[in-house]
């Protein structure tokens, strides 16, 4: 009897290891630990890249960033642009076996908009006026005001099993998520290892990988070494010098894709000399940005930016790019003299403490010194710096911005005037205090239209006004998203939202031997 | 003795209260709003205000402080803002990882430092002495961060002897497994521990070497040592029994005090080696302005530090029969 049991156990173990070998487990080194795996409360990238393997959203992107169906098979937008009716996919089941229905969608959005959940989606979901289930597979959602970018804003809002979420509570769900996604949650030792396993019944396709293991390795060069010795299969977010080394490694491939992220030198458009458009243009002329970006990144990790629209963005416009002034310090001096600053002036630039942006600040300082603008660099932590910019006290500062794909997010959100917030020194994304009624009008109109083809010319016009005519901000660089992986990893896809896709409508990662 | 311990434990209360008060006010007076940091992109003014309300951050500071102290008194350290788990749980999960790291580092420090110091003192002004002194100067000067990376490059990348990063099996559990005849978890555990604890322990070892050398030199010049030599006792017997034992008390004091430096160094070590310990928890908490979690980790570290120094005080009695506790 005992012998029989031993054989049985041995068979089981053998069976399990065969199943595991088929497909294998992908070991991924990430930089930051997720904070929570609850998509309802959490919307930061380190968490999202993991919980979106466990959950699906209503809609998603294809390779070219067009929005395509996911858990919603289709959707309709009302004439006035405020009401969205989603037809949900039938026959989808959560990892706990519960069927996916309209009730789950209503639950997720309602909880996300409820302050009691302290959700990071709160700001975005306050625009939702009502959401209701019309039947088991139809949801109607109404916005307070039309917002053409709304659909883009929910592409990473994963839908949890409302039953599990209710039973576990937000805090319990954060460490034991139950979604409909390609992988099921297995375990998570914080700061150590997070394990997912294949969802054999995934509605889209059967994932090739038997599982995924995420390890947070905060020091990037250590992650690179870990990849070299084969301790992990994929390393995300690498240092530029490590990329160069890994590129020459025979067993490793370095993948790179430009992202829509946008890093810039901001100027307070209402403060001191910078309120004068001639001064801002002088600064535009005084900065040799091609050289600056090349010095910081050495061709790895970023490309030079001309406006807030990165190449690949739908509203990217070659003609605007061509009209952004090149390096011309003589012209800068001339403009400064015209504005009444023949001997220059002194100002301050704030920057977060990461080395890229600190270096940018220092190079800006050096370049502006040549046109007699004396710049003091203050490197402070982001949490300290933001309130100073909100209060309108910083003359110049360096920040980055990344917010989905919709052109609205790279124009309206950063440049539409917010006089109320400015008056109260409150949080706003137009910290530059840029105010041009013409640009306001263009961006506000574009937001209410539902046809992208109609919206794009308006955005292009607005971007021209902001960056060429008003020199409201100096665009510095768009980051590229780098990952490196062992050659046995197949079909990995890097998208422009700085994410690595594992199982989607266009790819399904596998491991070869 | 019992009375002494009880009295010291009672004295813990004002110390911890002081620590928590200082941490509380430093945190709340530092710029940076946790609600704002949490909501990040797209937070409207209303959303931030609502979140602040939910988090209780809109109460006057003294009310928040009162609540904080009252909760601590009940053993409740609150819930982490960012990670949404009880602070006590989060700390408990990490405590063992940091404990094994610190312990191993301490062992390295003692083994290398005391040996080096004794050798240097016993061979005063010899090559051994000079080499030890030079090495310990180097050891104290090299930043842990750099040393860690260097060790990884040499021992993991080039030689492949040790894993690059991460933690193996929990040490204490794997020792348990060892008694049941399973060696594997223990081996993995030690392999993972080796480089991080070496990196953490080396600067400490250097300091110990310097201190051991200095105190040993002093002790070895005392009359009783000369007497011992005159009686014809074996040289190393004198050095170890008469010398080292009497040099023990100052060394022990340093050991206790330097433990805080060790915990501080663990922040860097844990970051380099991706070690899931208390130090990384604290760093993450500080960057997200996770007030309850920062307060909790600092309190935990303070408690460890105070308790450890109590142990050191008690150990004096073992080394020096003249010490009594009252």
PDB file of C-alpha atoms in Angstrom, chain A residues 53-258:
ATOM      1  CA  UNK A  53      -1.483  39.941 -16.076  1.00  0.00           C
ATOM      2  CA  UNK A  54      -4.135  38.723 -13.665  1.00  0.00           C
ATOM      3  CA  UNK A  55      -6.984  40.980 -14.783  1.00  0.00           C
ATOM      4  CA  UNK A  56      -8.429  42.235 -18.064  1.00  0.00           C
ATOM      5  CA  UNK A  57      -9.817  45.683 -18.736  1.00  0.00           C
ATOM      6  CA  UNK A  58     -12.902  46.508 -20.775  1.00  0.00           C
ATOM      7  CA  UNK A  59     -10.754  47.735 -23.647  1.00  0.00           C
ATOM      8  CA  UNK A  60      -7.106  47.507 -24.604  1.00  0.00           C
ATOM      9  CA  UNK A  61      -4.611  48.673 -27.228  1.00  0.00           C
ATOM     10  CA  UNK A  62      -3.444  46.912 -30.332  1.00  0.00           C
ATOM     11  CA  UNK A  63       0.192  47.155 -31.483  1.00  0.00           C
ATOM     12  CA  UNK A  64      -0.371  50.599 -32.956  1.00  0.00           C
ATOM     13  CA  UNK A  65      -2.159  51.991 -29.905  1.00  0.00           C
ATOM     14  CA  UNK A  66      -5.621  51.839 -31.424  1.00  0.00           C
ATOM     15  CA  UNK A  67      -8.219  50.980 -28.824  1.00  0.00           C
ATOM     16  CA  UNK A  68      -9.765  47.567 -29.350  1.00  0.00           C
ATOM     17  CA  UNK A  69     -12.258  45.341 -27.479  1.00  0.00           C
ATOM     18  CA  UNK A  70     -11.241  43.236 -24.477  1.00  0.00           C
ATOM     19  CA  UNK A  71     -13.850  42.336 -21.870  1.00  0.00           C
ATOM     20  CA  UNK A  72     -16.185  44.682 -23.696  1.00  0.00           C
ATOM     21  CA  UNK A  73     -16.973  43.144 -27.081  1.00  0.00           C
ATOM     22  CA  UNK A  74     -18.109  46.496 -28.398  1.00  0.00           C
ATOM     23  CA  UNK A  75     -19.243  49.901 -27.192  1.00  0.00           C
ATOM     24  CA  UNK A  76     -21.245  52.839 -28.369  1.00  0.00           C
ATOM     25  CA  UNK A  77     -20.873  56.495 -27.527  1.00  0.00           C
ATOM     26  CA  UNK A  78     -23.958  58.687 -27.481  1.00  0.00           C
ATOM     27  CA  UNK A  79     -24.386  61.716 -29.702  1.00  0.00           C
ATOM     28  CA  UNK A  80     -23.473  64.159 -26.924  1.00  0.00           C
ATOM     29  CA  UNK A  81     -20.330  62.157 -26.070  1.00  0.00           C
ATOM     30  CA  UNK A  82     -21.389  61.570 -22.480  1.00  0.00           C
ATOM     31  CA  UNK A  83     -22.912  58.096 -22.459  1.00  0.00           C
ATOM     32  CA  UNK A  84     -20.985  54.894 -23.145  1.00  0.00           C
ATOM     33  CA  UNK A  85     -22.851  51.622 -23.600  1.00  0.00           C
ATOM     34  CA  UNK A  86     -20.617  48.564 -23.323  1.00  0.00           C
ATOM     35  CA  UNK A  87     -21.655  45.134 -24.618  1.00  0.00           C
ATOM     36  CA  UNK A  88     -19.712  42.635 -22.518  1.00  0.00           C
ATOM     37  CA  UNK A  89     -18.137  39.409 -23.652  1.00  0.00           C
ATOM     38  CA  UNK A  90     -20.182  36.327 -22.880  1.00  0.00           C
ATOM     39  CA  UNK A  91     -18.805  33.145 -21.330  1.00  0.00           C
ATOM     40  CA  UNK A  92     -15.795  34.682 -19.579  1.00  0.00           C
ATOM     41  CA  UNK A  93     -15.022  33.297 -16.137  1.00  0.00           C
ATOM     42  CA  UNK A  94     -12.950  34.596 -13.254  1.00  0.00           C
ATOM     43  CA  UNK A  95     -10.188  32.459 -11.788  1.00  0.00           C
ATOM     44  CA  UNK A  96     -12.524  31.483  -8.949  1.00  0.00           C
ATOM     45  CA  UNK A  97     -15.010  30.052 -11.460  1.00  0.00           C
ATOM     46  CA  UNK A  98     -17.535  32.869 -11.145  1.00  0.00           C
ATOM     47  CA  UNK A  99     -18.965  34.148 -14.442  1.00  0.00           C
ATOM     48  CA  UNK A 100     -17.997  37.656 -15.511  1.00  0.00           C
ATOM     49  CA  UNK A 101     -21.085  39.909 -15.694  1.00  0.00           C
ATOM     50  CA  UNK A 102     -22.180  43.520 -15.823  1.00  0.00           C
ATOM     51  CA  UNK A 103     -22.431  43.517 -12.027  1.00  0.00           C
ATOM     52  CA  UNK A 104     -18.636  43.110 -11.779  1.00  0.00           C
ATOM     53  CA  UNK A 105     -18.073  46.122 -14.018  1.00  0.00           C
ATOM     54  CA  UNK A 106     -20.538  48.286 -12.111  1.00  0.00           C
ATOM     55  CA  UNK A 107     -18.968  47.212  -8.821  1.00  0.00           C
ATOM     56  CA  UNK A 108     -15.435  48.042  -9.976  1.00  0.00           C
ATOM     57  CA  UNK A 109     -16.217  51.534 -11.271  1.00  0.00           C
ATOM     58  CA  UNK A 110     -18.444  52.374  -8.329  1.00  0.00           C
ATOM     59  CA  UNK A 111     -15.811  51.324  -5.803  1.00  0.00           C
ATOM     60  CA  UNK A 112     -13.067  53.183  -7.677  1.00  0.00           C
ATOM     61  CA  UNK A 113     -15.088  56.391  -7.487  1.00  0.00           C
ATOM     62  CA  UNK A 114     -15.922  55.904  -3.797  1.00  0.00           C
ATOM     63  CA  UNK A 115     -13.605  57.977  -1.568  1.00  0.00           C
ATOM     64  CA  UNK A 116     -13.876  55.312   1.138  1.00  0.00           C
ATOM     65  CA  UNK A 117     -11.683  53.059  -1.006  1.00  0.00           C
ATOM     66  CA  UNK A 118      -8.929  55.691  -1.182  1.00  0.00           C
ATOM     67  CA  UNK A 119      -8.398  54.744  -4.791  1.00  0.00           C
ATOM     68  CA  UNK A 120      -5.745  56.201  -7.051  1.00  0.00           C
ATOM     69  CA  UNK A 121      -8.473  56.262  -9.717  1.00  0.00           C
ATOM     70  CA  UNK A 122     -10.521  58.677  -7.653  1.00  0.00           C
ATOM     71  CA  UNK A 123      -9.432  61.731  -9.641  1.00  0.00           C
ATOM     72  CA  UNK A 124     -10.310  60.131 -12.961  1.00  0.00           C
ATOM     73  CA  UNK A 125     -13.545  58.534 -11.852  1.00  0.00           C
ATOM     74  CA  UNK A 126     -15.068  61.632 -10.369  1.00  0.00           C
ATOM     75  CA  UNK A 127     -16.180  62.479 -13.900  1.00  0.00           C
ATOM     76  CA  UNK A 128     -18.498  59.447 -13.863  1.00  0.00           C
ATOM     77  CA  UNK A 129     -22.011  60.608 -13.160  1.00  0.00           C
ATOM     78  CA  UNK A 130     -23.764  57.234 -13.250  1.00  0.00           C
ATOM     79  CA  UNK A 131     -23.102  53.617 -14.091  1.00  0.00           C
ATOM     80  CA  UNK A 132     -25.701  50.893 -14.293  1.00  0.00           C
ATOM     81  CA  UNK A 133     -26.182  47.369 -15.578  1.00  0.00           C
ATOM     82  CA  UNK A 134     -28.862  47.278 -18.277  1.00  0.00           C
ATOM     83  CA  UNK A 135     -28.777  43.484 -18.281  1.00  0.00           C
ATOM     84  CA  UNK A 136     -26.253  40.764 -17.433  1.00  0.00           C
ATOM     85  CA  UNK A 137     -23.977  41.720 -20.296  1.00  0.00           C
ATOM     86  CA  UNK A 138     -24.651  45.410 -20.905  1.00  0.00           C
ATOM     87  CA  UNK A 139     -23.339  48.362 -18.929  1.00  0.00           C
ATOM     88  CA  UNK A 140     -24.212  52.008 -19.394  1.00  0.00           C
ATOM     89  CA  UNK A 141     -21.852  54.640 -18.082  1.00  0.00           C
ATOM     90  CA  UNK A 142     -22.547  58.368 -18.124  1.00  0.00           C
ATOM     91  CA  UNK A 143     -19.946  61.122 -17.752  1.00  0.00           C
ATOM     92  CA  UNK A 144     -20.624  64.538 -16.285  1.00  0.00           C
ATOM     93  CA  UNK A 145     -19.151  66.156 -19.372  1.00  0.00           C
ATOM     94  CA  UNK A 146     -17.971  64.734 -22.685  1.00  0.00           C
ATOM     95  CA  UNK A 147     -14.388  63.521 -22.566  1.00  0.00           C
ATOM     96  CA  UNK A 148     -13.092  61.901 -25.725  1.00  0.00           C
ATOM     97  CA  UNK A 149     -10.053  60.579 -23.820  1.00  0.00           C
ATOM     98  CA  UNK A 150     -12.135  58.628 -21.317  1.00  0.00           C
ATOM     99  CA  UNK A 151     -11.970  55.320 -23.147  1.00  0.00           C
ATOM    100  CA  UNK A 152      -8.176  55.623 -23.314  1.00  0.00           C
ATOM    101  CA  UNK A 153      -8.042  56.332 -19.585  1.00  0.00           C
ATOM    102  CA  UNK A 154      -9.596  52.978 -18.629  1.00  0.00           C
ATOM    103  CA  UNK A 155      -7.347  50.706 -20.716  1.00  0.00           C
ATOM    104  CA  UNK A 156      -5.448  49.662 -17.580  1.00  0.00           C
ATOM    105  CA  UNK A 157      -8.436  49.504 -15.264  1.00  0.00           C
ATOM    106  CA  UNK A 158      -8.641  45.757 -14.593  1.00  0.00           C
ATOM    107  CA  UNK A 159     -11.970  44.283 -13.535  1.00  0.00           C
ATOM    108  CA  UNK A 160     -11.803  42.050 -10.429  1.00  0.00           C
ATOM    109  CA  UNK A 161     -14.286  39.395  -9.405  1.00  0.00           C
ATOM    110  CA  UNK A 162     -16.773  41.463  -7.421  1.00  0.00           C
ATOM    111  CA  UNK A 163     -17.531  38.427  -5.268  1.00  0.00           C
ATOM    112  CA  UNK A 164     -13.886  37.973  -4.286  1.00  0.00           C
ATOM    113  CA  UNK A 165     -13.354  41.690  -3.818  1.00  0.00           C
ATOM    114  CA  UNK A 166     -16.392  41.997  -1.593  1.00  0.00           C
ATOM    115  CA  UNK A 167     -15.469  38.951   0.478  1.00  0.00           C
ATOM    116  CA  UNK A 168     -11.800  39.805   0.933  1.00  0.00           C
ATOM    117  CA  UNK A 169     -12.211  43.552   1.221  1.00  0.00           C
ATOM    118  CA  UNK A 170      -9.860  45.941  -0.563  1.00  0.00           C
ATOM    119  CA  UNK A 171      -6.948  45.156   1.766  1.00  0.00           C
ATOM    120  CA  UNK A 172      -7.371  41.415   1.509  1.00  0.00           C
ATOM    121  CA  UNK A 173      -7.811  41.536  -2.250  1.00  0.00           C
ATOM    122  CA  UNK A 174      -4.595  43.545  -2.587  1.00  0.00           C
ATOM    123  CA  UNK A 175      -2.635  40.387  -1.763  1.00  0.00           C
ATOM    124  CA  UNK A 176      -4.927  37.767  -3.296  1.00  0.00           C
ATOM    125  CA  UNK A 177      -6.418  39.068  -6.571  1.00  0.00           C
ATOM    126  CA  UNK A 178      -8.967  37.116  -8.654  1.00  0.00           C
ATOM    127  CA  UNK A 179      -9.341  38.299 -12.242  1.00  0.00           C
ATOM    128  CA  UNK A 180     -10.107  36.953 -15.704  1.00  0.00           C
ATOM    129  CA  UNK A 181      -6.568  37.460 -17.058  1.00  0.00           C
ATOM    130  CA  UNK A 182      -4.037  35.084 -18.642  1.00  0.00           C
ATOM    131  CA  UNK A 183      -2.351  34.297 -15.306  1.00  0.00           C
ATOM    132  CA  UNK A 184      -3.664  33.361 -11.877  1.00  0.00           C
ATOM    133  CA  UNK A 185      -2.195  34.717  -8.705  1.00  0.00           C
ATOM    134  CA  UNK A 186      -0.237  32.156  -6.641  1.00  0.00           C
ATOM    135  CA  UNK A 187       1.857  33.878  -3.974  1.00  0.00           C
ATOM    136  CA  UNK A 188       3.654  37.071  -3.053  1.00  0.00           C
ATOM    137  CA  UNK A 189       6.492  37.477  -0.574  1.00  0.00           C
ATOM    138  CA  UNK A 190       6.893  41.204  -0.494  1.00  0.00           C
ATOM    139  CA  UNK A 191      10.205  42.615  -1.713  1.00  0.00           C
ATOM    140  CA  UNK A 192      11.132  39.104  -2.730  1.00  0.00           C
ATOM    141  CA  UNK A 193       9.084  37.139  -5.193  1.00  0.00           C
ATOM    142  CA  UNK A 194       5.645  37.262  -6.765  1.00  0.00           C
ATOM    143  CA  UNK A 195       4.413  34.125  -8.512  1.00  0.00           C
ATOM    144  CA  UNK A 196       1.677  33.729 -11.129  1.00  0.00           C
ATOM    145  CA  UNK A 197       0.581  30.556 -12.923  1.00  0.00           C
ATOM    146  CA  UNK A 198      -1.087  29.956 -16.272  1.00  0.00           C
ATOM    147  CA  UNK A 199      -4.857  30.330 -16.517  1.00  0.00           C
ATOM    148  CA  UNK A 200      -5.590  27.269 -18.654  1.00  0.00           C
ATOM    149  CA  UNK A 201      -9.096  28.510 -19.352  1.00  0.00           C
ATOM    150  CA  UNK A 202      -8.125  31.998 -20.503  1.00  0.00           C
ATOM    151  CA  UNK A 203     -10.876  33.148 -22.843  1.00  0.00           C
ATOM    152  CA  UNK A 204      -8.546  34.763 -25.368  1.00  0.00           C
ATOM    153  CA  UNK A 205      -6.002  32.001 -25.870  1.00  0.00           C
ATOM    154  CA  UNK A 206      -4.043  29.481 -23.842  1.00  0.00           C
ATOM    155  CA  UNK A 207      -0.891  31.196 -22.537  1.00  0.00           C
ATOM    156  CA  UNK A 208       2.306  29.437 -23.611  1.00  0.00           C
ATOM    157  CA  UNK A 209       4.088  30.156 -20.370  1.00  0.00           C
ATOM    158  CA  UNK A 210       3.370  27.885 -17.419  1.00  0.00           C
ATOM    159  CA  UNK A 211       3.862  30.826 -15.109  1.00  0.00           C
ATOM    160  CA  UNK A 212       5.616  34.089 -14.366  1.00  0.00           C
ATOM    161  CA  UNK A 213       7.825  35.037 -11.428  1.00  0.00           C
ATOM    162  CA  UNK A 214       8.439  38.704 -10.709  1.00  0.00           C
ATOM    163  CA  UNK A 215      11.343  39.791  -8.537  1.00  0.00           C
ATOM    164  CA  UNK A 216      11.903  43.404  -7.580  1.00  0.00           C
ATOM    165  CA  UNK A 217      15.608  44.216  -7.916  1.00  0.00           C
ATOM    166  CA  UNK A 218      15.896  47.886  -6.991  1.00  0.00           C
ATOM    167  CA  UNK A 219      19.498  48.344  -8.149  1.00  0.00           C
ATOM    168  CA  UNK A 220      19.469  48.310 -11.940  1.00  0.00           C
ATOM    169  CA  UNK A 221      23.038  47.193 -12.497  1.00  0.00           C
ATOM    170  CA  UNK A 222      22.423  44.232 -10.196  1.00  0.00           C
ATOM    171  CA  UNK A 223      19.441  43.272 -12.346  1.00  0.00           C
ATOM    172  CA  UNK A 224      21.732  43.372 -15.380  1.00  0.00           C
ATOM    173  CA  UNK A 225      24.207  41.024 -13.694  1.00  0.00           C
ATOM    174  CA  UNK A 226      21.359  38.759 -12.609  1.00  0.00           C
ATOM    175  CA  UNK A 227      20.350  38.521 -16.271  1.00  0.00           C
ATOM    176  CA  UNK A 228      23.909  37.766 -17.354  1.00  0.00           C
ATOM    177  CA  UNK A 229      24.268  34.841 -14.966  1.00  0.00           C
ATOM    178  CA  UNK A 230      20.813  33.580 -15.940  1.00  0.00           C
ATOM    179  CA  UNK A 231      19.146  34.228 -12.596  1.00  0.00           C
ATOM    180  CA  UNK A 232      16.327  35.973 -14.438  1.00  0.00           C
ATOM    181  CA  UNK A 233      15.072  35.787 -18.032  1.00  0.00           C
ATOM    182  CA  UNK A 234      14.035  39.410 -18.460  1.00  0.00           C
ATOM    183  CA  UNK A 235      15.345  42.619 -16.901  1.00  0.00           C
ATOM    184  CA  UNK A 236      13.211  45.733 -17.172  1.00  0.00           C
ATOM    185  CA  UNK A 237      14.463  49.331 -16.983  1.00  0.00           C
ATOM    186  CA  UNK A 238      18.212  49.237 -17.448  1.00  0.00           C
ATOM    187  CA  UNK A 239      20.988  51.762 -17.049  1.00  0.00           C
ATOM    188  CA  UNK A 240      22.420  53.082 -20.301  1.00  0.00           C
ATOM    189  CA  UNK A 241      25.914  51.662 -19.664  1.00  0.00           C
ATOM    190  CA  UNK A 242      24.487  48.258 -18.791  1.00  0.00           C
ATOM    191  CA  UNK A 243      22.528  48.268 -22.048  1.00  0.00           C
ATOM    192  CA  UNK A 244      25.733  48.796 -24.004  1.00  0.00           C
ATOM    193  CA  UNK A 245      27.387  45.882 -22.195  1.00  0.00           C
ATOM    194  CA  UNK A 246      24.413  43.553 -22.538  1.00  0.00           C
ATOM    195  CA  UNK A 247      24.067  44.276 -26.246  1.00  0.00           C
ATOM    196  CA  UNK A 248      27.363  42.502 -26.893  1.00  0.00           C
ATOM    197  CA  UNK A 249      26.376  39.454 -24.833  1.00  0.00           C
ATOM    198  CA  UNK A 250      25.770  36.440 -27.118  1.00  0.00           C
ATOM    199  CA  UNK A 251      22.837  35.028 -25.099  1.00  0.00           C
ATOM    200  CA  UNK A 252      21.016  38.276 -24.523  1.00  0.00           C
ATOM    201  CA  UNK A 253      18.804  40.479 -26.689  1.00  0.00           C
ATOM    202  CA  UNK A 254      18.189  44.108 -25.878  1.00  0.00           C
ATOM    203  CA  UNK A 255      14.814  45.430 -26.954  1.00  0.00           C
ATOM    204  CA  UNK A 256      13.989  49.083 -27.096  1.00  0.00           C
ATOM    205  CA  UNK A 257      10.949  51.091 -28.062  1.00  0.00           C
ATOM    206  CA  UNK A 258      10.275  54.814 -27.895  1.00  0.00           C
TER     207      UNK A 258
END
